[in-house]
Coordinates of C-alpha atoms in Angstrom, one line a residue:
M283 CA -0.1 0.0 0.2
R284 CA 1.4 3.4 -1.0
F285 CA 0.3 6.9 0.2
K286 CA 1.5 10.2 -1.0
T287 CA 0.0 12.8 0.9
I288 CA -1.5 13.8 4.2
M289 CA -4.8 14.9 3.8
V290 CA -7.3 16.0 6.2
L291 CA -5.5 15.9 9.9
D292 CA -5.4 19.3 11.5
Q293 CA -1.8 20.4 11.2
N294 CA -1.6 20.9 15.0
N295 CA -2.4 17.1 15.4
V296 CA 0.1 16.3 12.8
H297 CA 2.5 18.5 14.8
Q298 CA 1.5 16.6 18.2
I299 CA 1.6 13.0 16.5
Q300 CA 5.0 13.8 15.0
R301 CA 6.5 15.2 18.1
L302 CA 5.1 11.9 20.2
I303 CA 6.5 9.7 17.5
P304 CA 9.0 11.2 15.4
R305 CA 10.1 8.2 13.5
L306 CA 6.5 7.8 11.9
S307 CA 6.6 7.9 8.0
E308 CA 4.3 9.9 6.1
E309 CA 2.4 6.7 5.1
Q310 CA 1.8 5.7 8.8
I311 CA 0.4 9.2 9.6
Y312 CA -1.9 8.8 6.7
Q313 CA -3.0 5.3 8.0
L314 CA -3.8 7.1 11.2
E315 CA -6.0 9.6 9.1
R316 CA -7.7 6.9 7.3
F317 CA -8.6 5.2 10.3
T318 CA -9.9 8.3 12.1
E319 CA -12.3 8.6 9.0
H320 CA -13.1 5.1 9.1
I321 CA -14.4 5.6 12.7
Q322 CA -16.5 8.6 11.7
V323 CA -18.2 6.7 8.9
W324 CA -18.9 3.8 11.0
N325 CA -20.2 5.9 14.1
E326 CA -22.9 7.1 11.9
K327 CA -24.5 3.7 11.8
I328 CA -23.5 2.4 15.3
N329 CA -22.3 3.9 18.4
V330 CA -18.5 2.8 18.2
I331 CA -17.4 5.8 20.3
S332 CA -19.5 8.6 22.1
R333 CA -21.1 10.7 19.8
K334 CA -19.9 14.0 21.7
D335 CA -16.3 12.6 20.6
M336 CA -17.0 12.8 17.0
D337 CA -15.3 16.0 16.5
H338 CA -12.5 15.2 18.6
I339 CA -11.7 11.5 17.7
T340 CA -7.8 12.6 17.1
E341 CA -7.6 14.4 20.6
H342 CA -9.4 11.9 22.6
H343 CA -8.8 8.7 21.2
I344 CA -5.9 8.9 18.7
L345 CA -3.5 10.8 20.8
P346 CA -3.8 9.0 23.9
S347 CA -3.3 5.5 22.3
L348 CA 0.0 7.3 20.8
V349 CA 1.2 7.9 24.3
L350 CA 0.9 4.2 25.2
A351 CA 2.7 3.6 21.8
K352 CA 5.5 5.8 22.8
V353 CA 6.3 4.3 26.1
I354 CA 5.3 0.7 25.5
P355 CA 8.8 -1.2 24.7
L356 CA 7.7 -3.2 22.1
Q357 CA 10.2 -5.8 20.2
P358 CA 9.9 -7.3 16.6
G359 CA 7.8 -10.3 17.0
N360 CA 6.2 -9.4 20.4
H361 CA 2.5 -10.5 21.0
V362 CA 0.0 -7.7 22.1
L363 CA -3.6 -8.5 23.4
D364 CA -5.7 -5.6 23.4
I365 CA -8.4 -6.0 25.7
G366 CA -12.1 -4.7 25.3
T367 CA -10.8 -2.8 21.9
G368 CA -14.4 -1.2 21.2
G369 CA -13.6 0.8 18.0
G370 CA -10.1 -0.2 17.8
F371 CA -8.4 2.1 20.6
P372 CA -5.6 1.5 21.4
G373 CA -4.9 -1.4 19.4
I374 CA -5.2 0.0 15.8
P375 CA -2.9 2.9 16.5
L376 CA -0.4 0.5 18.2
G377 CA -0.7 -1.7 15.0
I378 CA 0.1 1.3 12.8
V379 CA 3.2 2.3 15.1
F380 CA 4.7 -1.3 15.1
P381 CA 4.2 -3.1 12.2
K382 CA 6.8 -5.7 13.1
A383 CA 4.8 -6.9 16.4
R384 CA 1.6 -9.0 16.2
F385 CA -1.5 -7.8 17.9
C386 CA -5.0 -9.3 19.0
L387 CA -7.9 -7.2 19.5
I388 CA -10.8 -8.6 21.5
D389 CA -14.3 -7.5 22.4
S390 CA -17.4 -9.1 23.3
I391 CA -19.4 -6.9 20.9
G392 CA -19.5 -8.8 17.3
K393 CA -20.4 -5.4 15.4
K394 CA -17.3 -3.6 16.8
V395 CA -15.0 -6.4 16.3
G396 CA -16.3 -6.4 12.6
I397 CA -15.7 -2.6 12.3
V398 CA -12.2 -3.3 13.6
S399 CA -11.6 -6.2 11.3
E400 CA -12.5 -3.9 8.3
A401 CA -10.1 -1.1 9.7
A402 CA -7.1 -3.7 9.9
K403 CA -8.0 -5.0 6.2
T404 CA -8.3 -1.5 4.7
L405 CA -5.1 -0.1 6.3
D406 CA -3.4 -3.2 5.3
L407 CA -2.3 -4.2 8.9
S408 CA -2.0 -8.0 8.3
H409 CA -0.3 -8.4 11.5
V410 CA -3.6 -7.2 13.5
R411 CA -6.3 -9.4 13.9
A412 CA -10.0 -8.9 15.8
K413 CA -11.8 -11.5 17.5
Q414 CA -15.2 -11.6 19.2
I415 CA -14.4 -13.2 22.7
R416 CA -14.1 -12.5 26.1
A417 CA -10.6 -12.4 27.6
E418 CA -11.4 -15.5 29.8
S419 CA -12.3 -17.6 27.2
L420 CA -9.0 -16.7 25.3
K421 CA -6.5 -19.5 25.3
E422 CA -3.3 -17.7 23.8
S423 CA -0.4 -16.1 25.9
F424 CA 1.0 -12.3 25.2
D425 CA 3.7 -10.3 26.0
F426 CA 1.7 -7.5 26.6
V427 CA -2.0 -6.7 27.4
T428 CA -3.4 -3.3 26.8
G429 CA -6.5 -1.7 27.7
R430 CA -8.5 1.5 28.1
A431 CA -10.9 2.3 31.0
V432 CA -12.6 -1.4 30.1
T433 CA -13.7 -2.5 33.4
A434 CA -12.6 -1.7 37.1
L435 CA -8.7 -1.9 37.3
P436 CA -8.6 -5.1 39.7
T437 CA -11.0 -7.1 37.4
F438 CA -8.8 -6.0 34.2
L439 CA -5.6 -7.2 35.7
E440 CA -7.1 -10.7 36.8
W441 CA -8.1 -10.9 32.8
A442 CA -4.2 -9.7 32.1
A443 CA -2.9 -12.5 34.5
M444 CA -4.2 -15.2 32.6
R445 CA -3.0 -14.0 29.3
L446 CA 0.5 -12.9 30.1
S447 CA 2.7 -15.1 29.1
K448 CA 5.4 -16.5 31.5
T449 CA 8.0 -17.0 29.1
S450 CA 8.1 -13.6 27.6
K451 CA 11.7 -12.8 26.6
N452 CA 11.1 -9.0 26.6
P453 CA 11.8 -7.9 30.3
D454 CA 9.2 -5.2 30.7
S455 CA 6.4 -7.4 29.6
G456 CA 3.4 -6.7 31.4
V457 CA 0.1 -4.4 31.5
F458 CA -0.1 -1.0 30.0
Y459 CA -3.5 0.4 30.7
L460 CA -4.9 4.0 29.9
K461 CA -7.0 5.0 33.0
G462 CA -8.3 8.6 34.1
G463 CA -9.5 9.9 37.6
A464 CA -7.8 9.9 40.8
L465 CA -4.7 7.5 40.5
E466 CA -3.1 7.6 43.9
E467 CA -6.5 6.7 45.6
A468 CA -7.2 3.9 43.0
L469 CA -3.8 2.3 43.4
T470 CA -3.9 2.5 47.0
T471 CA -7.4 0.8 47.2
E472 CA -6.1 -2.0 44.3
E473 CA -3.0 -3.0 46.5
I474 CA -0.9 -3.0 43.8
E475 CA 2.5 -1.0 42.9
P476 CA 2.9 0.2 39.2
K477 CA 6.2 -0.3 37.4
Q478 CA 5.8 3.2 35.9
V479 CA 3.3 5.7 35.6
Y480 CA 3.1 8.1 32.6
P481 CA 0.9 11.0 32.9
L482 CA -0.8 12.1 29.2
S483 CA -0.1 15.8 30.3
D484 CA 3.8 15.3 30.3
Y485 CA 3.2 14.3 26.5
L486 CA 0.0 16.4 25.3
D487 CA -1.0 19.9 25.9
G488 CA -4.8 20.8 27.1
D489 CA -7.1 20.4 30.3
F490 CA -8.5 17.3 28.7
Y491 CA -5.0 15.5 29.5
K492 CA -5.0 16.1 33.2
E493 CA -5.5 13.2 35.3
K494 CA -4.9 10.8 32.5
Y495 CA -2.3 8.1 32.6
V496 CA -0.8 5.3 31.0
I497 CA -0.1 2.9 33.8
H498 CA 2.7 -0.2 33.4
F499 CA 2.3 -3.0 35.6
A500 CA 5.0 -5.8 35.5
A501 CA 3.8 -9.1 34.6
R502 CA 5.0 -10.9 37.8
D503 CA 3.2 -8.4 39.7
V504 CA -0.2 -8.9 37.7
R505 CA 0.2 -12.5 38.4
R506 CA 0.8 -12.0 42.0
F507 CA -1.7 -9.5 42.5
A508 CA -4.2 -11.9 40.7
H509 CA -3.3 -15.1 42.6
K510 CA -3.9 -13.2 46.1
R511 CA -7.3 -11.9 44.9
R512 CA -8.4 -15.5 44.0
T513 CA -7.3 -17.0 47.2
A514 CA -8.8 -14.5 49.2
R515 CA -12.3 -15.4 47.9

């Protein structure tokens, strides 16, 4: 697939994208643009994302996904699971940024999975697949698990623990989760210490990004946390 020009993205958004991921080619930026258009078209038919976000897809969905892409240390061949992908966030932007990794995007809603599958095909992302399945029913193992406001954090970490590979060769294997709200209170309640917290406001300008974070939990800590919760029941 060959792209020649960048067409629709606001120049400020293009600048922010290039500042976040300087290595992105013009083709990859155009893929992000085409994905944005794909969401706009389908959102007229079914509720892929909140309708109040329709005029802010780049700011509210693409750019936060790219912050995650900036901080997640993927290596070629790494296998990534995106739980509750919805309209394909953060999974499709990650797939655009990392063409040498492999991605499985799952959701329980078939219509959304169909839209994400079509997006991957349209963008020629052969290393990205979408599947209608619940995380608890999946049988594969992954180097990383991602998600974005899918469910309560403890529940998400338990799902992730079942899917994280115990033999990953990536030393930073684990969960990268996009979360908003009062972070310290949430983490204290959940009794798990993140390996690293990345405030979106460190990377993006604007009030929208305040109190929003990418949280990295190490795989071993996620498994320990999930085991503790299971044995406490």
